[in-house]
Amino acid sequence: MSVLSLLIFSLPIMTGILIAHLLWMDKNNPIELLFKLSLGTGLGLGVSSLLYYIYLLIFPGSPYFIFVELALFSMILAVVYFKYEPVTYVSALRLNMNFLQIVILLVAGVIVASSFLGMVAYSRQRAHGDWDAWMIFNRSARFIYRGQETWQDAFSKDMNVMFHADYPPLLALNIASRWDILNKETTYVPMYLGFLFSLASLGLSFGALANLKSTGQGALSLILLGGVGLFLGEGGRQTADVPLAFYVLASITFLFFYYHEKRALLMAFAGVTAGLAAWTKNEGIFFMFASAGVLFFASLWSRSLRDLLFFGAGLFIPLILLFHFKSQVAPSSEFLSGGMDAIRHSVMDITRHQLIFGAFKGFFLHGGGWYHIGIYLILGAYLLLFYARSRDKSRAILIGFAILAIQVMGYYGFYLISPYNLEWHVAYSLNRLFVHIYPATVFVVMAATQAPETVFSSNQDL
Amino acid sequence: MWKKYLQRIIIAVIAILGVKTGLESFISNINSHGNDTVVVATWNERLLNLIDPIPFERGVVGYISNKDIPGASYDADDASGEYILTQYAIAPLILIRGTKQEWNILNLDPETYRNWLQANSSDFEIVNFGGGMYLARKVNK
């Protein structure tokens, strides 16, 4: 069952890889293929989740979803076939790396392998995931799979508020659809889903930076992602934090490629992945609005709404489905349960501001890094010391930082209006909120700074 | 030039700290012996036996634990954890706090159960599944 549970993901993943391949048919060296594999993994799982939602609305309780996935895969395969251009043996395998790049890549490989094996060991002891997994995502998946025609009970208004029935359903739908195809409920499925999103985040960051900057810079991002306890440790918990971090990273990566290659389709895919972030977790909905808001102001600055329109076009289908889910299926959010008076009272309460600000400051200075020095503080200092002016990336860097900064401000706002005991809520969730933006922050910082190849170059002028 | 040397040192330090953290994470996870898998699986099995007599597979079921009985002692984390695990186990049945439903799960220690029974025995038919878990069917609606 363990191997079959992994193989069952192959159809959506191959569909995603083909979509990524269609976007960059000329990129075929091993690192570029790894990039497409990683991006395609998350894209495919996201598309599969959206598709399963539509399928459940039309054919609830019907066990033929695999044929829908097969049809989509065949269609995209046909498009790839007709657009196929022969790749020479030399270009497919060409990968020139110098000694420094090999060393950094080996170090990154050791870190990623040890952290990943640690995550596997953790998962073996917690096959059902952690508290939030039983409470929200795996519970919803059980309702959908076991409930069949009554799958919407997963998001019932009767459910106690602690089960967060209003949470977007990407993870639960992914799990339930695999169980449905396997015709068996197995803990391997959510476990592998966590592994896939974790590895895809690493591969995406490495591959994108290797494309946009250098192989050494990509490998350094792997060291920063795998070599801190903050990120990879979350992958074994079976919660939506790492999948959300993947889509935040993917959306910002697409923005960078758009400003690099000036192809409108890439901006549309920044919208698709922002939409998938919203389909993953409520914090992703804020990310979607933060991205759209920043792009709106960037459009005003450049006096052209073209970028925003393409972003909106990509966002369209996930947003329509999310609107349907939130308005027709899920109960209202507990954050709005107290009404406007309670929210106004919370916003005006100075002690709440003090508590939240203190927690944010504490995390920034001391959280998630090494020897009690915060990883975000380390990244900030790294940015200052290694900053490299780059004309072709400056706009993407500015937009990337603006989106991430607004996301952090949004988290501050969420806490401010939180209906829970604030001290408990902050202590329980602050780390995980910063996990959502960690891979994207590492990516933008690495995109804005000098690569190891430059730093270790013997050229005195550099 | 000093800046370049500093940058080189910083990259090397990051690499070393990354290796250290990665290996420490691996060793600590290998050496930890959490039994969550067994605990959750056992809870699932108990609850599936308990809900077996319930004649419907979808709908609403009541639930009370020591937390719902005034004066009974309980650990807040355990009470929340058991409530969540119970809902996780009995899905797609929806678990609602209280005993207003026809079918109800009671998760009470012996003394709290005796006290609860004194006040409610005429209203419910009860099956004892052991370990403080009971299935109570409301007979007087």
XYZ file of C-alpha atoms in Angstrom:
603
model
C 0.000 0.000 0.000
C 2.879 2.398 0.734
C 4.253 2.289 -2.851
C 0.783 2.416 -4.408
C -0.078 5.442 -2.239
C 2.910 7.247 -3.738
C 2.215 6.113 -7.302
C -1.349 7.358 -7.022
C 0.019 10.933 -7.060
C 1.782 10.390 -10.386
C -1.119 11.384 -12.655
C -1.719 14.907 -11.236
C 2.032 15.437 -10.863
C 2.751 14.437 -14.473
C -0.074 16.741 -15.587
C 1.552 19.600 -13.667
C 4.992 18.790 -15.080
C 3.588 18.888 -18.621
C 2.004 22.304 -17.902
C 5.367 23.560 -16.597
C 7.077 22.018 -19.638
C 4.679 23.852 -21.969
C 5.740 27.119 -20.343
C 9.449 26.474 -20.879
C 9.852 23.918 -23.669
C 13.390 25.127 -24.368
C 14.663 24.521 -20.808
C 15.920 20.969 -20.707
C 19.169 20.645 -18.783
C 18.995 18.559 -15.562
C 18.553 21.590 -13.260
C 15.834 23.030 -15.490
C 14.083 19.666 -15.545
C 14.240 19.567 -11.728
C 12.692 23.051 -11.710
C 9.825 21.885 -13.935
C 9.373 18.721 -11.869
C 9.113 20.744 -8.640
C 6.869 23.466 -10.037
C 4.751 20.847 -11.794
C 4.262 18.849 -8.594
C 2.522 21.719 -6.799
C 0.725 22.941 -9.924
C -0.605 19.469 -10.683
C -1.800 18.861 -7.123
C -3.494 22.264 -7.072
C -5.242 21.735 -10.407
C -6.308 18.232 -9.303
C -7.836 19.684 -6.134
C -9.850 22.279 -8.091
C -10.962 19.625 -10.546
C -12.054 17.258 -7.760
C -14.134 20.026 -6.189
C -16.009 20.557 -9.478
C -16.343 16.771 -9.859
C -17.847 16.412 -6.368
C -20.343 19.182 -7.093
C -21.485 17.452 -10.291
C -21.006 13.747 -9.469
C -21.000 13.381 -5.665
C -20.280 9.822 -4.557
C -19.148 8.688 -8.006
C -15.826 6.784 -8.044
C -14.579 7.694 -11.533
C -12.465 10.783 -10.831
C -9.351 9.037 -12.145
C -10.853 9.138 -15.654
C -11.275 12.909 -15.398
C -7.612 13.224 -14.383
C -6.641 10.877 -17.178
C -8.601 12.950 -19.706
C -6.901 16.173 -18.568
C -3.475 14.523 -18.686
C -4.149 13.172 -22.204
C -5.261 16.588 -23.439
C -2.157 18.314 -22.139
C 0.045 15.484 -23.416
C -1.486 15.968 -26.876
C -0.690 19.703 -26.766
C 2.903 18.937 -25.727
C 3.165 16.369 -28.550
C 2.022 18.841 -31.197
C 4.359 21.538 -29.887
C 7.249 19.098 -29.502
C 10.623 20.119 -30.846
C 13.442 17.561 -30.813
C 15.995 18.140 -28.051
C 19.554 17.210 -28.898
C 21.320 14.771 -26.605
C 23.980 17.378 -25.857
C 21.589 20.166 -24.820
C 19.523 17.792 -22.683
C 22.481 16.746 -20.599
C 24.589 19.896 -20.719
C 25.386 20.968 -17.197
C 28.650 22.756 -16.617
C 29.489 23.268 -12.972
C 32.713 24.520 -11.464
C 34.376 23.191 -8.305
C 32.743 25.787 -6.010
C 29.264 24.988 -7.320
C 29.827 21.267 -6.843
C 30.994 21.815 -3.245
C 28.009 24.025 -2.330
C 25.632 21.613 -4.022
C 27.126 18.680 -2.089
C 26.771 20.559 1.220
C 23.171 21.447 0.315
C 22.566 17.812 -0.620
C 23.776 16.589 2.788
C 21.542 19.142 4.568
C 18.446 18.394 2.506
C 18.946 14.620 2.774
C 19.421 14.687 6.566
C 16.513 17.079 7.160
C 14.268 15.071 4.850
C 15.156 11.764 6.513
C 14.463 13.432 9.871
C 11.042 14.432 8.543
C 10.392 10.849 7.426
C 11.371 9.547 10.895
C 9.051 12.116 12.511
C 6.189 11.069 10.238
C 6.605 7.376 11.018
C 5.882 8.179 14.667
C 2.931 10.411 13.753
C 1.255 8.672 10.844
C -1.945 10.704 11.361
C 0.008 13.982 11.492
C -0.164 16.528 14.286
C -3.085 18.031 16.182
C -4.163 20.408 13.371
C -4.096 17.562 10.850
C -6.602 15.463 12.854
C -8.640 18.532 13.630
C -8.875 20.128 10.194
C -7.355 18.611 7.066
C -7.412 14.829 7.589
C -10.766 15.132 9.372
C -12.231 16.968 6.355
C -10.706 14.362 4.041
C -12.405 11.579 6.045
C -15.764 13.361 5.804
C -15.383 13.741 2.031
C -14.203 10.171 1.403
C -16.492 8.423 3.869
C -19.440 10.759 3.339
C -19.594 10.324 -0.467
C -22.864 12.084 -1.440
C -22.840 14.038 1.844
C -19.218 15.210 1.430
C -20.268 18.785 2.214
C -20.780 17.742 5.861
C -16.985 18.207 6.142
C -17.751 21.920 6.130
C -21.019 21.795 8.077
C -22.221 24.801 10.035
C -23.074 22.323 12.836
C -19.392 21.510 13.311
C -17.768 22.953 16.425
C -15.832 26.120 15.557
C -12.582 24.508 16.759
C -12.616 22.222 13.672
C -12.225 25.239 11.346
C -14.770 23.964 8.830
C -14.355 27.248 6.948
C -10.752 26.460 5.936
C -10.199 26.198 2.161
C -10.205 22.581 0.982
C -7.094 22.009 -1.194
C -5.384 19.550 1.137
C -8.553 17.686 2.157
C -9.612 17.307 -1.495
C -6.162 16.066 -2.517
C -6.220 13.441 0.234
C -9.830 12.375 -0.330
C -9.390 12.090 -4.107
C -6.364 9.777 -3.658
C -8.285 7.640 -1.137
C -11.180 7.558 -3.552
C -8.971 6.286 -6.378
C -7.235 3.779 -4.071
C -10.633 2.844 -2.613
C -8.878 2.754 0.747
C -8.210 5.224 3.551
C -4.488 5.095 4.288
C -2.282 7.409 6.358
C 0.416 7.186 3.672
C -1.521 9.582 1.424
C -1.459 12.697 3.679
C 2.078 11.756 4.747
C 3.337 11.658 1.138
C 1.445 14.842 0.340
C 3.474 16.625 3.034
C 6.720 15.187 1.654
C 5.822 16.158 -1.916
C 5.081 19.793 -1.071
C 8.251 20.031 1.069
C 10.509 18.645 -1.652
C 8.720 20.660 -4.349
C 9.371 23.879 -2.387
C 13.081 23.074 -2.191
C 13.316 22.082 -5.857
C 11.385 25.151 -6.987
C 13.586 27.557 -5.026
C 16.782 25.859 -6.219
C 15.685 25.538 -9.833
C 14.324 29.071 -10.147
C 17.430 30.658 -8.613
C 19.731 28.453 -10.700
C 17.858 29.769 -13.742
C 17.667 33.416 -12.738
C 20.966 33.800 -10.826
C 23.381 30.871 -10.569
C 23.614 27.243 -9.482
C 25.545 28.304 -6.368
C 22.819 30.744 -5.358
C 20.193 28.042 -5.849
C 22.207 25.656 -3.674
C 22.598 28.352 -1.007
C 18.802 28.697 -0.890
C 18.620 24.934 -0.240
C 21.002 25.372 2.703
C 18.819 28.154 4.101
C 15.601 26.163 3.621
C 16.791 22.739 4.760
C 19.331 23.891 7.312
C 16.962 25.711 9.683
C 14.430 23.997 11.909
C 11.725 26.468 10.914
C 10.773 25.079 7.523
C 11.377 21.397 6.803
C 10.228 20.345 10.275
C 6.720 21.432 9.276
C 6.552 19.044 6.323
C 5.860 15.991 8.480
C 2.981 17.596 10.386
C 0.493 17.094 7.512
C -0.863 20.629 7.851
C -1.416 23.232 5.106
C 1.489 25.499 6.090
C 4.101 24.014 3.744
C 1.667 23.699 0.781
C 0.751 27.364 1.298
C 4.461 28.271 1.464
C 4.919 26.431 -1.847
C 2.181 28.435 -3.615
C 3.421 31.751 -2.174
C 6.898 30.880 -3.465
C 5.524 29.711 -6.831
C 3.506 32.909 -7.349
C 6.485 35.138 -6.571
C 8.744 32.964 -8.735
C 6.338 33.408 -11.663
C 6.448 37.188 -11.103
C 10.248 37.090 -11.366
C 10.135 35.029 -14.558
C 7.499 37.386 -15.968
C 9.642 40.466 -15.405
C 12.645 38.526 -16.754
C 11.044 37.074 -19.896
C 8.120 39.519 -20.407
C 5.688 36.745 -21.359
C 2.119 37.478 -20.273
C 1.387 33.803 -19.671
C 3.854 33.802 -16.774
C 1.950 36.646 -15.092
C -1.263 34.646 -15.560
C 0.380 31.697 -13.805
C 1.437 34.020 -10.960
C -2.315 34.580 -10.646
C -3.119 30.854 -10.846
C -0.670 30.033 -8.055
C -1.856 32.971 -5.915
C -5.351 31.547 -6.391
C -4.120 28.118 -5.316
C -2.607 29.730 -2.199
C -6.095 31.069 -1.426
C -7.527 27.588 -2.103
C -5.076 26.160 0.474
C -5.550 28.292 3.583
C -7.307 31.456 4.757
C -3.931 33.200 5.024
C -3.534 32.447 1.306
C -6.644 34.493 0.589
C -4.896 37.467 2.149
C -1.793 36.697 0.063
C -3.930 36.725 -3.085
C -5.337 40.168 -2.214
C -1.900 41.456 -1.152
C -0.423 40.381 -4.510
C -3.297 41.894 -6.482
C -3.032 45.131 -4.448
C 0.714 45.495 -4.998
C 0.326 44.763 -8.718
C -2.474 47.334 -8.888
C -0.214 50.050 -7.481
C 2.619 48.900 -9.759
C 0.183 49.219 -12.683
C -0.736 52.739 -11.624
C 2.971 53.583 -11.451
C 3.640 52.213 -14.939
C 0.300 53.559 -16.240
C -0.659 50.198 -17.695
C -3.158 47.702 -16.342
C -1.799 44.909 -18.561
C 0.060 43.045 -15.767
C -2.905 43.225 -13.420
C -5.292 41.968 -16.108
C -3.167 38.907 -16.836
C -2.765 38.235 -13.098
C -6.549 38.504 -12.720
C -7.107 36.171 -15.673
C -4.979 33.496 -13.987
C -6.773 34.058 -10.718
C -10.218 33.710 -12.254
C -10.999 29.980 -11.948
C -9.548 29.415 -8.428
C -11.300 32.602 -7.278
C -14.699 31.563 -8.686
C -14.423 28.166 -6.990
C -13.244 29.753 -3.745
C -16.183 32.139 -3.851
C -18.528 29.198 -4.364
C -16.907 27.280 -1.502
C -17.035 30.207 0.899
C -20.564 31.316 0.011
C -22.321 27.975 -0.614
C -20.442 25.245 1.248
C -18.396 26.531 4.198
C -19.620 28.296 7.346
C -18.551 31.879 7.977
C -15.127 32.484 9.507
C -14.815 32.590 13.290
C -12.763 35.768 12.867
C -15.960 37.632 11.973
C -18.140 35.841 14.533
C -18.050 38.673 17.077
C -19.402 41.282 14.652
C -18.037 44.730 13.871
C -18.285 45.996 17.454
C -16.003 43.240 18.758
C -13.523 43.866 15.925
C -13.519 47.623 16.597
C -12.962 46.972 20.287
C -10.055 44.600 19.556
C -8.398 47.030 17.147
C -8.535 49.829 19.741
C -7.158 47.650 22.555
C -3.571 48.830 23.157
C -2.634 45.730 25.197
C -3.353 43.547 22.149
C -1.013 45.698 20.056
C 1.695 45.417 22.716
C 1.355 41.643 22.918
C 1.391 41.101 19.143
C 4.213 43.577 18.509
C 6.276 41.985 21.272
C 5.752 38.517 19.812
C 6.657 39.678 16.284
C 9.753 41.444 17.571
C 10.761 38.368 19.559
C 10.345 36.102 16.561
C 12.226 38.465 14.256
C 15.147 38.766 16.664
C 15.308 35.199 17.955
C 12.995 32.845 16.055
C 13.783 30.039 13.649
C 17.505 30.655 13.180
C 20.742 29.571 14.799
C 22.016 30.167 18.344
C 18.990 32.247 19.300
C 19.504 34.656 16.393
C 16.322 34.957 14.319
C 16.430 33.676 10.733
C 14.628 36.772 9.430
C 17.223 38.948 11.182
C 19.954 36.857 9.554
C 18.294 37.225 6.134
C 17.980 40.997 6.665
C 21.665 41.324 7.550
C 22.565 39.052 4.609
C 20.587 41.288 2.253
C 22.431 44.395 3.453
C 25.876 42.826 3.234
C 25.451 40.951 -0.050
C 23.070 43.288 -1.917
C 23.816 43.448 -5.635
C 22.133 46.018 -7.829
C 20.407 44.303 -10.731
C 18.498 46.333 -13.296
C 16.531 43.447 -14.773
C 15.352 42.156 -11.402
C 14.904 45.356 -9.409
C 11.174 45.646 -10.145
C 10.480 42.007 -9.296
C 12.527 42.315 -6.090
C 10.643 45.431 -5.016
C 7.251 43.859 -5.781
C 8.252 40.603 -4.068
C 9.323 42.380 -0.881
C 6.208 44.582 -0.930
C 3.892 41.547 -1.139
C 5.730 39.754 1.683
C 5.745 42.882 3.875
C 1.993 43.344 3.394
C 1.475 39.681 4.213
C 3.260 40.169 7.559
C 1.122 43.248 8.244
C -1.924 41.132 7.447
C -0.851 38.568 10.034
C -0.602 41.376 12.569
C -4.169 42.332 11.651
C -5.408 38.706 11.944
C -4.083 38.514 15.494
C -5.611 41.857 16.313
C -9.125 40.616 15.508
C -8.559 37.027 16.651
C -11.562 35.719 18.623
C -9.305 33.338 20.602
C -7.260 33.898 23.731
C -4.615 36.089 22.106
C -1.653 34.890 24.168
C -2.447 31.266 23.313
C -3.167 32.045 19.657
C 0.113 33.899 19.125
C 2.163 31.257 20.953
C 0.455 28.449 19.030
C 0.656 29.837 15.503
C 3.262 32.601 15.068
C 6.066 30.272 13.901
C 3.821 28.698 11.319
C 2.719 32.052 9.902
C 6.335 32.888 9.208
C 6.772 29.457 7.590
C 4.235 30.548 4.930
C 6.499 33.313 3.661
C 9.891 31.785 4.506
C 10.748 30.082 1.171
C 9.561 33.151 -0.768
C 11.599 35.455 1.499
C 14.723 33.311 1.007
C 14.059 33.355 -2.742
C 13.700 37.155 -2.988
C 16.735 37.751 -0.743
C 18.818 35.349 -2.836
C 17.582 37.009 -6.044
C 18.676 40.406 -4.689
C 22.140 39.402 -3.478
C 25.508 38.358 -4.853
C 25.897 34.701 -5.715
C 28.661 32.583 -4.117
C 30.294 32.377 -7.571
C 30.819 36.170 -7.395
C 31.844 36.238 -3.744
C 34.446 33.501 -4.185
C 35.642 34.840 -7.530
C 39.308 35.826 -7.670
C 38.404 39.020 -9.557
C 39.368 41.838 -7.136
C 36.918 44.310 -8.669
C 33.826 42.293 -7.881
C 38.496 43.555 0.006
C 37.609 43.060 3.702
C 33.950 42.907 2.706
C 34.626 40.078 0.291
C 36.462 38.063 2.962
C 33.623 38.716 5.409
C 31.108 37.531 2.805
C 33.091 34.348 2.218
C 33.246 33.656 5.943
C 29.498 34.239 6.299
C 28.633 31.826 3.482
C 30.929 29.206 5.029
C 29.368 29.738 8.486
C 25.838 29.422 7.041
C 26.845 26.168 5.334
C 28.357 24.764 8.543
C 25.366 25.777 10.675
C 23.025 24.339 8.040
C 24.824 20.977 8.112
C 24.810 21.019 11.930
C 21.073 21.749 12.130
C 20.201 19.229 9.425
C 22.135 16.440 11.150
C 20.797 17.401 14.600
C 17.246 17.331 13.261
C 17.861 13.901 11.755
C 19.394 12.469 14.946
C 16.735 13.957 17.221
C 13.901 12.590 15.053
C 15.503 9.164 14.809
C 16.012 9.033 18.597
C 12.553 10.253 19.560
C 10.017 7.537 20.293
C 6.620 9.182 19.922
C 3.657 6.821 20.097
C 1.077 9.105 18.466
C 0.437 6.653 15.639
C -0.584 3.930 18.105
C -2.580 6.304 20.338
C -4.634 7.691 17.440
C -5.143 4.265 15.833
C -6.296 2.774 19.165
C -8.702 5.671 19.752
C -10.091 5.233 16.226
C -10.695 1.534 16.795
C -12.417 2.075 20.159
C -14.706 4.723 18.751
C -15.615 2.699 15.664
C -16.746 -0.134 17.966
C -18.651 2.343 20.102
C -20.637 3.886 17.242
C -21.413 0.524 15.649
C -24.928 0.319 17.215
C -25.876 3.766 15.831
C -28.307 2.987 12.993
C -27.244 5.841 10.684
C -23.867 6.635 9.093
C -24.383 10.342 8.509
C -25.888 12.851 10.879
C -25.307 14.360 14.293
C -24.170 12.689 17.527
C -23.884 14.293 20.974
C -20.769 14.213 23.164
C -19.979 15.063 26.757
C -16.836 14.648 28.828
C -15.844 15.716 32.344
C -15.397 19.224 30.951
C -19.177 19.512 30.436
C -20.104 18.420 33.968
C -19.980 21.224 36.566
C -17.553 20.396 39.385
C -15.845 17.468 37.613
C -12.073 17.599 37.361
C -10.375 17.465 33.951
C -7.216 18.406 32.102
C -8.046 21.054 29.485
C -5.569 19.753 26.867
C -6.699 16.149 27.292
C -10.354 17.184 27.089
C -9.791 19.094 23.821
C -7.569 16.357 22.394
C -10.101 13.603 23.124
C -12.945 15.649 21.645
C -10.937 16.239 18.453
C -9.843 12.600 18.214
C -13.436 11.466 18.699
C -14.674 13.673 15.864
C -11.747 12.486 13.724
C -12.626 8.853 14.438
C -16.384 8.961 13.850
C -16.452 11.069 10.660
C -18.715 11.459 8.701
C -20.898 11.687 11.818
C -20.857 15.231 13.198
C -20.052 15.523 16.901
C -21.899 18.179 18.889
C -21.307 18.973 22.542
C -24.205 18.129 24.850
C -26.732 15.292 25.075
C -29.627 16.786 23.135
C -29.195 14.280 20.296
C -30.790 10.821 20.187
C -27.352 9.159 20.232
C -24.612 10.481 22.517
C -21.053 9.544 23.386
C -20.096 9.908 27.046
C -16.401 10.156 27.921
C -16.488 10.329 31.735
C -14.424 9.069 34.637
C -16.259 6.570 36.941
C -17.215 9.087 39.631
C -18.455 11.718 37.163
C -20.380 9.041 35.287
C -22.126 7.890 38.513
C -23.127 11.470 39.314
C -24.346 12.082 35.761
C -26.303 8.792 35.788
C -28.109 9.682 39.038
C -29.585 12.718 37.363
C -30.185 11.228 33.888
C -30.751 7.473 34.182
C -34.437 7.620 33.287
C -33.765 9.476 30.038
C -31.124 7.243 28.439
C -30.307 3.648 27.555
C -26.584 3.245 28.101
C -24.017 0.770 26.815
C -20.681 0.720 28.649
C -17.724 0.185 26.296
C -15.116 0.334 29.062
C -12.320 2.840 29.642
C -14.788 5.576 30.566
C -16.583 5.488 27.194
C -20.363 4.995 26.981
C -22.966 5.177 24.250
C -26.184 6.739 25.509
C -29.436 6.624 23.549
C -32.101 9.084 24.561
C -35.360 7.270 25.295
C -37.424 10.137 26.762
C -37.398 12.855 24.120
